[in-house]
PDB file of N, CA and C in Angstrom:
ATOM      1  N   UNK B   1     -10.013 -23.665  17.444  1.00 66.00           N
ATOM      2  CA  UNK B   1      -9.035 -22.964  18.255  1.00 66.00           C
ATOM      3  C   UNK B   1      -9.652 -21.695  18.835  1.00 66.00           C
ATOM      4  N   UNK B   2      -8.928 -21.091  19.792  1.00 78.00           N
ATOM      5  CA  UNK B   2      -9.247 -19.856  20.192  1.00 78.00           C
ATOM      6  C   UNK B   2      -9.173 -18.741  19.499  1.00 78.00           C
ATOM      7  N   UNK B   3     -10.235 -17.480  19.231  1.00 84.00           N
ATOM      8  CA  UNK B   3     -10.343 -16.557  18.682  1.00 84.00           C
ATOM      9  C   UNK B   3      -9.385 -15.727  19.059  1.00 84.00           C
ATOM     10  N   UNK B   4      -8.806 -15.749  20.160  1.00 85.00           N
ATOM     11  CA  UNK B   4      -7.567 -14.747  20.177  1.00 85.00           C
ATOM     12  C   UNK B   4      -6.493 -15.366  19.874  1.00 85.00           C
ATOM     13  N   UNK B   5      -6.648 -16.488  19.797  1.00 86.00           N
ATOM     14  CA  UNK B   5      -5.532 -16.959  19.076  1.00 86.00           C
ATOM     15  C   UNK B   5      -4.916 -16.404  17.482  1.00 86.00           C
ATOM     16  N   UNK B   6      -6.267 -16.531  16.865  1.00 89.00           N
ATOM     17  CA  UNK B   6      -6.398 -16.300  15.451  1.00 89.00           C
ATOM     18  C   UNK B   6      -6.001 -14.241  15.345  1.00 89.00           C
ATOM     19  N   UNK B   7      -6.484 -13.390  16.522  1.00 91.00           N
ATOM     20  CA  UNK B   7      -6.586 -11.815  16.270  1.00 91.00           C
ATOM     21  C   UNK B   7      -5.073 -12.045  16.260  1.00 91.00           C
ATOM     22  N   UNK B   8      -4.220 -12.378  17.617  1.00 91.00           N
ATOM     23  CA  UNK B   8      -2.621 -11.930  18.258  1.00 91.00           C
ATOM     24  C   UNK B   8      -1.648 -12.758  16.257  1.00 91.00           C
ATOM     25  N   UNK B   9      -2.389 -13.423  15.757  1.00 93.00           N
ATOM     26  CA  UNK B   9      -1.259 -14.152  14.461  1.00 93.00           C
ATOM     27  C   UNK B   9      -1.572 -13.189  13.724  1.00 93.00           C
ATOM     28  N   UNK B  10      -2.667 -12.107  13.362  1.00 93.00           N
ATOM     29  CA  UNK B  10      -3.241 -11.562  12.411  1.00 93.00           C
ATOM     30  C   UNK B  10      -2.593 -10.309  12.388  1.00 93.00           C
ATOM     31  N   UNK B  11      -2.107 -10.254  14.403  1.00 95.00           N
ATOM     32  CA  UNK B  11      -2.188  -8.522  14.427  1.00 95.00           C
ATOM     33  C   UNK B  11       0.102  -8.489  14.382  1.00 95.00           C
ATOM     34  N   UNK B  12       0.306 -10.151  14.902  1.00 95.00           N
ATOM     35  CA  UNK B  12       1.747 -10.154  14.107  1.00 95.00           C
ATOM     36  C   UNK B  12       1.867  -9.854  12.714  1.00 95.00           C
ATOM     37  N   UNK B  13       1.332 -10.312  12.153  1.00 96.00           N
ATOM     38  CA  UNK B  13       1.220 -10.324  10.177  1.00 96.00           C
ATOM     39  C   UNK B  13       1.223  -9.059  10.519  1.00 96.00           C
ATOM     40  N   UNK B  14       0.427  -7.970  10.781  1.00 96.00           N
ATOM     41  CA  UNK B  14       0.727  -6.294  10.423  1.00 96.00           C
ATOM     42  C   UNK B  14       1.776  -5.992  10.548  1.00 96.00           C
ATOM     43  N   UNK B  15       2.192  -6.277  12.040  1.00 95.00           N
ATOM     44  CA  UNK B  15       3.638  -5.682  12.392  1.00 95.00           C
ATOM     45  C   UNK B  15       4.469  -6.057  11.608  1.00 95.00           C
ATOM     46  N   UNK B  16       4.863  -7.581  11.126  1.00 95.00           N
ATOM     47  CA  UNK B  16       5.870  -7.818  10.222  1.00 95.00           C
ATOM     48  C   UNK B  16       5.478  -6.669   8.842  1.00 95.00           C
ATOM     49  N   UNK B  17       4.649  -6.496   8.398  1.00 96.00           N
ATOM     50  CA  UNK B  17       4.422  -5.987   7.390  1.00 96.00           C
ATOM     51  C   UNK B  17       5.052  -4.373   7.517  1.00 96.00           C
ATOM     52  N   UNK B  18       4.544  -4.016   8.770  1.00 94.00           N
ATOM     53  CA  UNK B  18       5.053  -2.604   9.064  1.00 94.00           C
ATOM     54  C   UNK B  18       6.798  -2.889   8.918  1.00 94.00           C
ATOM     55  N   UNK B  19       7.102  -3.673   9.563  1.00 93.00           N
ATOM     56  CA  UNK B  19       8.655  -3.854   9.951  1.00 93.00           C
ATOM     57  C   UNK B  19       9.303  -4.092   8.374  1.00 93.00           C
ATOM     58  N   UNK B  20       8.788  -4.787   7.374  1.00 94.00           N
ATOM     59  CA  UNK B  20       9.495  -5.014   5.958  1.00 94.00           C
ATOM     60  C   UNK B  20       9.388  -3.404   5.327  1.00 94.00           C
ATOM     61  N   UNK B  21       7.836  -2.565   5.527  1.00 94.00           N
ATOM     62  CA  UNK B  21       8.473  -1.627   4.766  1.00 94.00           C
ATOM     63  C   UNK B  21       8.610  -0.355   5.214  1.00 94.00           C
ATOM     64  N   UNK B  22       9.411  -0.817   6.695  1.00 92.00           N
ATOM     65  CA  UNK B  22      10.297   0.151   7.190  1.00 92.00           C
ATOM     66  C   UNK B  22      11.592  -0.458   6.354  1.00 92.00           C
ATOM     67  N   UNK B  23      12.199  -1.647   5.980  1.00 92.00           N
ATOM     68  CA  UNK B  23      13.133  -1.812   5.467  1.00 92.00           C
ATOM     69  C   UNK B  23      13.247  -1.967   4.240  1.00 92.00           C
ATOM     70  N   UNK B  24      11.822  -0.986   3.717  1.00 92.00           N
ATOM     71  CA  UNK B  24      12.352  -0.787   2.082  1.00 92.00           C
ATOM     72  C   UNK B  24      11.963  -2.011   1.613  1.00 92.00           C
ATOM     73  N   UNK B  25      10.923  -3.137   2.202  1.00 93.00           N
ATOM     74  CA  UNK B  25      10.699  -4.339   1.929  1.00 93.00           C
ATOM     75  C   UNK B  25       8.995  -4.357   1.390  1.00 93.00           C
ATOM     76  N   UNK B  26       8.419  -5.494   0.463  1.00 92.00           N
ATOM     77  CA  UNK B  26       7.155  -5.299   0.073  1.00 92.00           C
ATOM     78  C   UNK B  26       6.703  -5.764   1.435  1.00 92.00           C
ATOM     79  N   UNK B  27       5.548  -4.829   1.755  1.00 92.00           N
ATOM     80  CA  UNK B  27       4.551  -4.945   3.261  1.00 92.00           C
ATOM     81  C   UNK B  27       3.547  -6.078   2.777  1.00 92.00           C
ATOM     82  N   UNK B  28       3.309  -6.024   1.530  1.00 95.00           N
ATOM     83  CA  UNK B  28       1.786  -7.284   1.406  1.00 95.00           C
ATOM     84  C   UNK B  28       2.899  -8.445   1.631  1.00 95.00           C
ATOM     85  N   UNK B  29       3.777  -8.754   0.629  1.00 95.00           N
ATOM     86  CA  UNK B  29       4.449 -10.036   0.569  1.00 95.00           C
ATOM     87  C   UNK B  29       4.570 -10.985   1.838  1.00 95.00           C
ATOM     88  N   UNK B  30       5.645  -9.535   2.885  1.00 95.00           N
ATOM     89  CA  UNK B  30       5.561  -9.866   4.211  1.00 95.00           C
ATOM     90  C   UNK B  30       4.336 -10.479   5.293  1.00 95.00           C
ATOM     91  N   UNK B  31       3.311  -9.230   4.545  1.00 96.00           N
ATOM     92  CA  UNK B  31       2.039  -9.715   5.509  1.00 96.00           C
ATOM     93  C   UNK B  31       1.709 -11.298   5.201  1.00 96.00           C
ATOM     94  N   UNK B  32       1.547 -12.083   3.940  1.00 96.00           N
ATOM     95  CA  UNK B  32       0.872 -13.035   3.331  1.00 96.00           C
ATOM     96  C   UNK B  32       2.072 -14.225   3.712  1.00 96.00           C
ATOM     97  N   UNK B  33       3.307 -14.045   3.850  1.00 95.00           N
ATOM     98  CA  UNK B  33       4.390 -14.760   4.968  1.00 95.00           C
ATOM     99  C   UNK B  33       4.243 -15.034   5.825  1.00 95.00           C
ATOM    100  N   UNK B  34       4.088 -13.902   6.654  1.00 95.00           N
ATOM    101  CA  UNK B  34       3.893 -13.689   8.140  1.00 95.00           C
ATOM    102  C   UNK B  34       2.279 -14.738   8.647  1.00 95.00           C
ATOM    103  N   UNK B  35       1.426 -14.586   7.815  1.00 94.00           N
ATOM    104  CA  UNK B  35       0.360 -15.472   8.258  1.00 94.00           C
ATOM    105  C   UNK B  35       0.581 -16.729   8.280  1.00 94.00           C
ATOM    106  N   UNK B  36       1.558 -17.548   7.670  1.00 95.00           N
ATOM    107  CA  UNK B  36       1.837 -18.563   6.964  1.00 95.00           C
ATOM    108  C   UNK B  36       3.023 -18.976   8.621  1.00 95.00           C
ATOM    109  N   UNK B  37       4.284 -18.157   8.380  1.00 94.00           N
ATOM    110  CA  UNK B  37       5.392 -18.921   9.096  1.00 94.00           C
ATOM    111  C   UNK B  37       5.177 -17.569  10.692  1.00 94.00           C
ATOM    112  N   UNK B  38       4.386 -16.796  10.791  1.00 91.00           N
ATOM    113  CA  UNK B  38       4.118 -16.032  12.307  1.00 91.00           C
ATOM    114  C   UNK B  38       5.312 -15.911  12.859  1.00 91.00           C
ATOM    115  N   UNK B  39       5.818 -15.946  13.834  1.00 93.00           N
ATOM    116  CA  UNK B  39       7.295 -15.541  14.513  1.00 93.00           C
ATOM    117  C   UNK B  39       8.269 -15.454  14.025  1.00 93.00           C
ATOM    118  N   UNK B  40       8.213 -17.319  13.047  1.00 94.00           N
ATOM    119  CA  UNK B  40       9.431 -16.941  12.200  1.00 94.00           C
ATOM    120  C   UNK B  40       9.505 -16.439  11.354  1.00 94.00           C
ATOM    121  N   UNK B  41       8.851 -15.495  10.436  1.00 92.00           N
ATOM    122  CA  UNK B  41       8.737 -14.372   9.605  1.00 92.00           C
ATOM    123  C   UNK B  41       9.481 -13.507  10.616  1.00 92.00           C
ATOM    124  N   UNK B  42       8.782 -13.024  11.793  1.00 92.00           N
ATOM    125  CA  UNK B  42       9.837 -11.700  12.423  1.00 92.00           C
ATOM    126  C   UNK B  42      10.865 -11.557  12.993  1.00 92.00           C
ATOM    127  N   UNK B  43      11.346 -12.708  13.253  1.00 94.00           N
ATOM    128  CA  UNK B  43      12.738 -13.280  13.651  1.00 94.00           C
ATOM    129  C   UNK B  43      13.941 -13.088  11.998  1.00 94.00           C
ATOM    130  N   UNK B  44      13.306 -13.704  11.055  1.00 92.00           N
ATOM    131  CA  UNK B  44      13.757 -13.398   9.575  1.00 92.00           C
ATOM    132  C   UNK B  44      13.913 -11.896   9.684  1.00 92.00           C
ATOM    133  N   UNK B  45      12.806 -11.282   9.397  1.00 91.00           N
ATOM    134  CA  UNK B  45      13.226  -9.793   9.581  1.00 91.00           C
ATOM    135  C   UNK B  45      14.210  -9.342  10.183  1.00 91.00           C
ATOM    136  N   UNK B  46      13.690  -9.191  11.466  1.00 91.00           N
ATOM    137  CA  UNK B  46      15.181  -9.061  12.322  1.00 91.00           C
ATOM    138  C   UNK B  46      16.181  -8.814  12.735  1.00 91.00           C
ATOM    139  N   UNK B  47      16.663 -10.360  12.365  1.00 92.00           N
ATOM    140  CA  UNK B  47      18.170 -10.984  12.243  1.00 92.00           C
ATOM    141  C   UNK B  47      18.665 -11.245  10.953  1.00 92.00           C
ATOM    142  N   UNK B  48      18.025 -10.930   9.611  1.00 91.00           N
ATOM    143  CA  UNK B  48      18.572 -11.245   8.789  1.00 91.00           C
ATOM    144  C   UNK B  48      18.418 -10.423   7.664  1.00 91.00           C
ATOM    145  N   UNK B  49      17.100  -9.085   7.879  1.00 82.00           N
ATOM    146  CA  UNK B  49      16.980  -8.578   6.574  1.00 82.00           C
ATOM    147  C   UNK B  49      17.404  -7.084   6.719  1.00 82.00           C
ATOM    148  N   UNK B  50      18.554  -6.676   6.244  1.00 81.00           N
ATOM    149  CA  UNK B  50      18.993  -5.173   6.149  1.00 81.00           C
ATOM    150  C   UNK B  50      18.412  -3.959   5.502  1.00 81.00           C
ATOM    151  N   UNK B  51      18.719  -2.886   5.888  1.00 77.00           N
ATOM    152  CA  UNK B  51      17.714  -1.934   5.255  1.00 77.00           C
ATOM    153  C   UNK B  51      18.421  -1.815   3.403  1.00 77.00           C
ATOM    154  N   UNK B  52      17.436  -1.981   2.625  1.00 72.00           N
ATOM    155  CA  UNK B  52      17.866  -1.795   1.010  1.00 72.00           C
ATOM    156  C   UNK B  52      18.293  -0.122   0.927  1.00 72.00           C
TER     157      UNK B  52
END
């Protein structure tokens, strides 16, 4: 596959990570998610996870 393919999934995984522990959420957990399910990890966030 394309190498920017692989940076733009890597550099989502941060952001989700940033975005969980802005909500009081574990940032690794998120990050190691986020590589796995990519969009739909930040769509989860989102729309579905409230600040603790």
């Amino acid at each position: 596959m394309d190498e920017k393919f692989y940076v733009g999934w890597g550099t989502l995984a941060l952001i989700n990570a940033g975005l969980a522990q802005g909500k009081n959420r574990s940032g690794l957990n998120w990050f190691i998610l986020s590589l796995f399910l990519g969009p739909i990890a930040t769509f989860i966030l989102v729309a579905f996870m409230d600040k603790r």
